[in-house]
Amino acid sequence: MSGRLIVFEGVEGCGKTTQLQRSHQWLKTLSLPAIVTREPGGTDLGTALRQLLLKVDTQPIAHATELLLYAADRAQHVEEVLKPELANGTIILCDRYVDSTVAYQGYGRGLSQSLIAQLNFIATGGLASDITIWLDIDVATSLARKQHQSTSDRIEQEKIEFHRRVQQGYTELAQNHPNRIVRVDASRSEAEVQGTIQQILRQRFPEIRAKCRS
Ligand code: TMP
């Protein structure tokens, strides 16, 4: 049996990592084979690339370099983790995937969308998510959430205009891919958001639905 690739996306502070962990716990209570992974940083190589990409005390990173490093992380992640786990029948909960590059490097940095599409194809070989949960939240609210945390990384430190462009990117992506990308209102309580995510996953995947009935 082949597994499922479930991706969580959204701007900084949208709560995707918390929701992804809660979804993982839920799938485990249903005795489903599920793992959590992320981009960047889902492999050993990716962990090193993540440090290079997100640390703040660094020389400025050129936009093209940033794009290529995210693509390199993804290429390794697809080969080393996503493809073998899907072949094993695992349900993969992945924190960010190709839409992050479209939103951040495309809309945020203003890099060419056709170049990004080509790089995403090279990195993934065309492997698409079965569903992408987009946690939609107002940028000012999400950045305020982040400010309560200790330190911010290189990308979190970008100006609010950058994050607004990223948000616009997710909005347009969701309009252009209404079947693959499902918008979830992330301004609500953690429990309400999780309830909606579980409902969406039950509806979308028969194997999850079947476990909820048994
Ligand atoms: P996060 O996993 O903690 O959200 O941090 C990853 C950061 O990297 C976040 O600011 C979004 C950014 N990012 C990109 O700019 N492009 C990408 O392709 C990916 C996967 C992440």
CSV table of N, CA and C in Angstrom, one decimal, residues 94-195:
chain,number,residue,atom,x,y,z
A,94,CYS,N,4.1,16.5,7.0
A,94,CYS,CA,5.3,17.3,6.6
A,94,CYS,C,5.1,18.8,6.9
A,95,ASP,N,6.0,19.4,7.7
A,95,ASP,CA,5.9,20.8,8.0
A,95,ASP,C,6.6,21.5,6.9
A,96,ARG,N,5.8,22.1,5.9
A,96,ARG,CA,6.2,22.8,4.7
A,96,ARG,C,6.7,21.9,3.6
A,97,TYR,N,6.5,22.4,2.4
A,97,TYR,CA,6.9,21.6,1.2
A,97,TYR,C,7.0,22.7,0.0
A,98,VAL,N,6.7,22.3,-1.2
A,98,VAL,CA,6.9,23.1,-2.4
A,98,VAL,C,6.2,24.5,-2.3
A,99,ASP,N,5.0,24.6,-1.7
A,99,ASP,CA,4.3,25.8,-1.6
A,99,ASP,C,5.0,26.9,-0.8
A,100,SER,N,5.9,26.5,0.1
A,100,SER,CA,6.7,27.4,0.9
A,100,SER,C,7.6,28.2,0.0
A,101,THR,N,8.2,27.5,-1.0
A,101,THR,CA,9.1,28.1,-1.9
A,101,THR,C,8.4,29.1,-2.8
A,102,VAL,N,7.2,28.7,-3.3
A,102,VAL,CA,6.4,29.6,-4.1
A,102,VAL,C,6.1,30.8,-3.3
A,103,ALA,N,5.6,30.6,-2.1
A,103,ALA,CA,5.2,31.8,-1.3
A,103,ALA,C,6.4,32.7,-0.8
A,104,TYR,N,7.4,32.1,-0.3
A,104,TYR,CA,8.5,32.8,0.3
A,104,TYR,C,9.5,33.4,-0.7
A,105,GLN,N,10.0,32.4,-1.6
A,105,GLN,CA,11.0,32.9,-2.6
A,105,GLN,C,10.3,33.6,-3.8
A,106,GLY,N,9.1,33.1,-4.1
A,106,GLY,CA,8.4,33.7,-5.3
A,106,GLY,C,7.8,35.0,-4.9
A,107,TYR,N,6.7,34.9,-4.1
A,107,TYR,CA,6.0,36.1,-3.7
A,107,TYR,C,6.8,37.0,-2.7
A,108,GLY,N,7.5,36.4,-1.8
A,108,GLY,CA,8.3,37.2,-0.8
A,108,GLY,C,9.5,37.9,-1.4
A,109,ARG,N,10.3,37.1,-2.0
A,109,ARG,CA,11.6,37.6,-2.6
A,109,ARG,C,11.4,38.1,-4.0
A,110,GLY,N,10.4,37.7,-4.7
A,110,GLY,CA,10.1,38.2,-6.1
A,110,GLY,C,10.9,37.4,-7.1
A,111,LEU,N,11.3,36.2,-6.8
A,111,LEU,CA,12.0,35.4,-7.8
A,111,LEU,C,11.0,34.8,-8.8
A,112,SER,N,11.6,34.4,-9.9
A,112,SER,CA,10.7,33.9,-11.0
A,112,SER,C,10.0,32.6,-10.7
A,113,GLN,N,8.6,32.7,-10.9
A,113,GLN,CA,7.8,31.5,-10.5
A,113,GLN,C,8.1,30.4,-11.5
A,114,SER,N,8.4,30.6,-12.7
A,114,SER,CA,8.7,29.5,-13.6
A,114,SER,C,10.0,28.8,-13.2
A,115,LEU,N,11.0,29.6,-12.8
A,115,LEU,CA,12.2,29.0,-12.3
A,115,LEU,C,12.0,28.2,-11.1
A,116,ILE,N,11.1,28.7,-10.2
A,116,ILE,CA,10.8,28.0,-8.9
A,116,ILE,C,10.1,26.7,-9.3
A,117,ALA,N,9.2,26.7,-10.2
A,117,ALA,CA,8.4,25.5,-10.6
A,117,ALA,C,9.4,24.5,-11.2
A,118,GLN,N,10.4,24.9,-12.0
A,118,GLN,CA,11.4,24.0,-12.5
A,118,GLN,C,12.2,23.3,-11.4
A,119,LEU,N,12.6,24.2,-10.5
A,119,LEU,CA,13.5,23.7,-9.3
A,119,LEU,C,12.7,22.7,-8.5
A,120,ASN,N,11.4,23.1,-8.2
A,120,ASN,CA,10.6,22.2,-7.4
A,120,ASN,C,10.4,20.8,-8.1
A,121,PHE,N,10.3,20.9,-9.4
A,121,PHE,CA,10.2,19.6,-10.2
A,121,PHE,C,11.5,18.8,-10.1
A,122,ILE,N,12.6,19.5,-10.2
A,122,ILE,CA,13.9,18.7,-10.1
A,122,ILE,C,14.0,18.1,-8.7
A,123,ALA,N,13.6,18.9,-7.7
A,123,ALA,CA,13.7,18.4,-6.3
A,123,ALA,C,12.8,17.3,-6.0
A,124,THR,N,11.6,17.3,-6.5
A,124,THR,CA,10.5,16.4,-6.1
A,124,THR,C,10.3,15.3,-7.1
A,125,GLY,N,10.7,15.5,-8.4
A,125,GLY,CA,10.4,14.5,-9.4
A,125,GLY,C,8.9,14.5,-9.7
A,126,GLY,N,8.2,15.6,-9.3
A,126,GLY,CA,6.7,15.7,-9.5
A,126,GLY,C,5.9,15.1,-8.3
A,127,LEU,N,6.6,14.7,-7.2
A,127,LEU,CA,5.8,14.2,-6.1
A,127,LEU,C,5.0,15.3,-5.4
A,128,ALA,N,3.7,15.2,-5.5
A,128,ALA,CA,2.8,16.3,-4.9
A,128,ALA,C,2.2,15.7,-3.6
A,129,SER,N,1.8,16.7,-2.8
A,129,SER,CA,1.1,16.2,-1.6
A,129,SER,C,-0.3,15.7,-1.9
A,130,ASP,N,-0.8,14.8,-1.0
A,130,ASP,CA,-2.2,14.3,-1.2
A,130,ASP,C,-3.1,15.4,-0.7
A,131,ILE,N,-2.7,16.1,0.3
A,131,ILE,CA,-3.5,17.3,0.7
A,131,ILE,C,-2.5,18.3,1.4
A,132,THR,N,-2.8,19.6,1.2
A,132,THR,CA,-2.0,20.6,1.9
A,132,THR,C,-3.0,21.4,2.8
A,133,ILE,N,-2.7,21.4,4.1
A,133,ILE,CA,-3.5,22.1,5.0
A,133,ILE,C,-2.9,23.5,5.2
A,134,TRP,N,-3.6,24.5,4.7
A,134,TRP,CA,-3.1,25.9,4.8
A,134,TRP,C,-3.7,26.6,6.0
A,135,LEU,N,-2.9,26.9,7.0
A,135,LEU,CA,-3.4,27.5,8.3
A,135,LEU,C,-3.4,29.0,8.0
A,136,ASP,N,-4.5,29.6,7.7
A,136,ASP,CA,-4.7,30.9,7.3
A,136,ASP,C,-4.9,31.8,8.5
A,137,ILE,N,-4.0,32.8,8.7
A,137,ILE,CA,-4.1,33.8,9.8
A,137,ILE,C,-3.6,35.1,9.4
A,138,ASP,N,-4.2,36.2,9.9
A,138,ASP,CA,-3.8,37.5,9.6
A,138,ASP,C,-2.3,37.7,10.0
A,139,VAL,N,-1.5,38.3,9.2
A,139,VAL,CA,-0.1,38.4,9.4
A,139,VAL,C,0.3,39.1,10.7
A,140,ALA,N,-0.4,40.2,11.0
A,140,ALA,CA,-0.1,41.0,12.2
A,140,ALA,C,-0.3,40.2,13.4
A,141,THR,N,-1.4,39.4,13.4
A,141,THR,CA,-1.7,38.5,14.5
A,141,THR,C,-0.7,37.4,14.7
A,142,SER,N,-0.3,36.8,13.6
A,142,SER,CA,0.7,35.7,13.6
A,142,SER,C,2.1,36.2,14.1
A,143,LEU,N,2.5,37.4,13.6
A,143,LEU,CA,3.8,37.9,14.0
A,143,LEU,C,3.8,38.3,15.5
A,144,ALA,N,2.6,38.8,16.0
A,144,ALA,CA,2.5,39.1,17.4
A,144,ALA,C,2.7,37.9,18.2
A,145,ARG,N,2.1,36.8,17.8
A,145,ARG,CA,2.3,35.5,18.5
A,145,ARG,C,3.8,35.1,18.6
A,146,LYS,N,4.5,35.3,17.5
A,146,LYS,CA,5.9,35.0,17.4
A,146,LYS,C,6.7,35.8,18.3
A,147,GLN,N,6.3,37.1,18.5
A,147,GLN,CA,7.1,38.0,19.3
A,147,GLN,C,7.1,37.5,20.8
A,148,HIS,N,6.2,36.7,21.2
A,148,HIS,CA,6.2,36.2,22.6
A,148,HIS,C,7.3,35.1,22.8
A,149,GLN,N,7.8,34.6,21.6
A,149,GLN,CA,8.8,33.6,21.7
A,149,GLN,C,10.2,34.3,21.8
A,150,SER,N,11.2,33.5,22.3
A,150,SER,CA,12.5,34.1,22.6
A,150,SER,C,13.2,34.8,21.5
A,151,THR,N,13.7,34.0,20.5
A,151,THR,CA,14.4,34.7,19.4
A,151,THR,C,13.8,34.4,18.1
A,152,SER,N,14.0,35.3,17.1
A,152,SER,CA,13.5,35.1,15.8
A,152,SER,C,14.6,34.8,14.8
A,153,ASP,N,14.3,33.9,13.8
A,153,ASP,CA,15.3,33.5,12.9
A,153,ASP,C,15.4,34.5,11.7
A,154,ARG,N,16.3,34.2,10.8
A,154,ARG,CA,16.7,35.2,9.7
A,154,ARG,C,15.4,35.6,8.9
A,155,ILE,N,14.5,34.6,8.6
A,155,ILE,CA,13.4,34.9,7.8
A,155,ILE,C,12.3,35.6,8.6
A,156,GLU,N,12.1,35.1,9.9
A,156,GLU,CA,11.1,35.8,10.7
A,156,GLU,C,11.4,37.3,10.9
A,157,GLN,N,12.7,37.6,10.9
A,157,GLN,CA,13.1,39.0,11.1
A,157,GLN,C,12.8,39.9,9.9
A,158,GLU,N,12.3,39.4,8.8
A,158,GLU,CA,12.0,40.2,7.6
A,158,GLU,C,10.9,41.2,8.0
A,159,LYS,N,10.8,42.3,7.2
A,159,LYS,CA,9.7,43.3,7.5
A,159,LYS,C,8.3,42.7,7.3
A,160,ILE,N,7.4,43.4,7.9
A,160,ILE,CA,6.0,42.9,7.8
A,160,ILE,C,5.5,42.8,6.3
A,161,GLU,N,6.0,43.7,5.5
A,161,GLU,CA,5.6,43.7,4.0
A,161,GLU,C,6.0,42.4,3.4
A,162,PHE,N,7.2,41.9,3.7
A,162,PHE,CA,7.6,40.6,3.2
A,162,PHE,C,6.6,39.5,3.6
A,163,HIS,N,6.2,39.5,4.8
A,163,HIS,CA,5.3,38.4,5.3
A,163,HIS,C,3.9,38.6,4.7
A,164,ARG,N,3.5,39.9,4.4
A,164,ARG,CA,2.2,40.1,3.7
A,164,ARG,C,2.3,39.5,2.3
A,165,ARG,N,3.4,39.7,1.6
A,165,ARG,CA,3.5,39.1,0.3
A,165,ARG,C,3.5,37.6,0.3
A,166,VAL,N,4.1,37.0,1.3
A,166,VAL,CA,4.1,35.5,1.5
A,166,VAL,C,2.6,35.1,1.7
A,167,GLN,N,1.9,35.8,2.5
A,167,GLN,CA,0.5,35.5,2.8
A,167,GLN,C,-0.4,35.6,1.5
A,168,GLN,N,-0.1,36.6,0.7
A,168,GLN,CA,-0.7,36.8,-0.6
A,168,GLN,C,-0.4,35.6,-1.5
A,169,GLY,N,0.8,35.1,-1.4
A,169,GLY,CA,1.2,33.9,-2.2
A,169,GLY,C,0.3,32.7,-1.8
A,170,TYR,N,0.2,32.5,-0.5
A,170,TYR,CA,-0.7,31.3,0.0
A,170,TYR,C,-2.1,31.5,-0.5
A,171,THR,N,-2.6,32.8,-0.4
A,171,THR,CA,-4.0,33.0,-0.8
A,171,THR,C,-4.2,32.7,-2.3
A,172,GLU,N,-3.2,33.1,-3.1
A,172,GLU,CA,-3.4,32.8,-4.6
A,172,GLU,C,-3.2,31.3,-4.9
A,173,LEU,N,-2.2,30.7,-4.2
A,173,LEU,CA,-2.0,29.2,-4.3
A,173,LEU,C,-3.3,28.5,-4.0
A,174,ALA,N,-3.9,28.8,-2.9
A,174,ALA,CA,-5.2,28.1,-2.5
A,174,ALA,C,-6.3,28.3,-3.6
A,175,GLN,N,-6.3,29.5,-4.2
A,175,GLN,CA,-7.3,29.8,-5.2
A,175,GLN,C,-7.0,28.9,-6.4
A,176,ASN,N,-5.7,28.8,-6.7
A,176,ASN,CA,-5.3,28.1,-8.0
A,176,ASN,C,-5.4,26.5,-7.8
A,177,HIS,N,-5.3,26.0,-6.6
A,177,HIS,CA,-5.3,24.6,-6.3
A,177,HIS,C,-6.4,24.2,-5.3
A,178,PRO,N,-7.7,24.4,-5.6
A,178,PRO,CA,-8.7,24.3,-4.6
A,178,PRO,C,-8.9,22.8,-4.1
A,179,ASN,N,-8.4,21.9,-4.9
A,179,ASN,CA,-8.6,20.5,-4.5
A,179,ASN,C,-7.4,20.1,-3.5
A,180,ARG,N,-6.2,20.4,-3.9
A,180,ARG,CA,-5.1,20.0,-3.1
A,180,ARG,C,-4.9,20.8,-1.9
A,181,ILE,N,-5.2,22.2,-1.9
A,181,ILE,CA,-4.9,23.0,-0.8
A,181,ILE,C,-6.3,23.3,-0.1
A,182,VAL,N,-6.3,23.0,1.2
A,182,VAL,CA,-7.5,23.3,2.0
A,182,VAL,C,-7.2,24.4,3.0
A,183,ARG,N,-8.0,25.4,3.0
A,183,ARG,CA,-7.8,26.5,3.9
A,183,ARG,C,-8.5,26.2,5.3
A,184,VAL,N,-7.7,26.5,6.3
A,184,VAL,CA,-8.3,26.3,7.7
A,184,VAL,C,-8.1,27.7,8.4
A,185,ASP,N,-9.1,28.2,9.0
A,185,ASP,CA,-9.1,29.4,9.7
A,185,ASP,C,-8.3,29.2,11.0
A,186,ALA,N,-7.0,29.7,11.1
A,186,ALA,CA,-6.1,29.4,12.2
A,186,ALA,C,-6.2,30.5,13.3
A,187,SER,N,-7.2,31.4,13.2
A,187,SER,CA,-7.3,32.4,14.2
A,187,SER,C,-8.0,31.9,15.4
A,188,ARG,N,-8.6,30.7,15.3
A,188,ARG,CA,-9.4,30.2,16.4
A,188,ARG,C,-8.5,29.4,17.4
A,189,SER,N,-9.2,28.9,18.4
A,189,SER,CA,-8.4,28.2,19.5
A,189,SER,C,-7.7,27.0,18.9
A,190,GLU,N,-6.6,26.5,19.6
A,190,GLU,CA,-5.9,25.3,19.1
A,190,GLU,C,-6.8,24.1,18.9
A,191,ALA,N,-7.7,24.0,19.9
A,191,ALA,CA,-8.6,22.8,19.9
A,191,ALA,C,-9.5,22.9,18.7
A,192,GLU,N,-10.1,24.0,18.5
A,192,GLU,CA,-11.0,24.2,17.3
A,192,GLU,C,-10.3,23.9,16.0
A,193,VAL,N,-9.1,24.5,15.8
A,193,VAL,CA,-8.3,24.3,14.6
A,193,VAL,C,-8.1,22.8,14.4
A,194,GLN,N,-7.7,22.1,15.5
A,194,GLN,CA,-7.4,20.7,15.4
A,194,GLN,C,-8.6,19.9,15.0
A,195,GLY,N,-9.7,20.3,15.6
A,195,GLY,CA,-11.0,19.6,15.3
A,195,GLY,C,-11.3,19.7,13.8
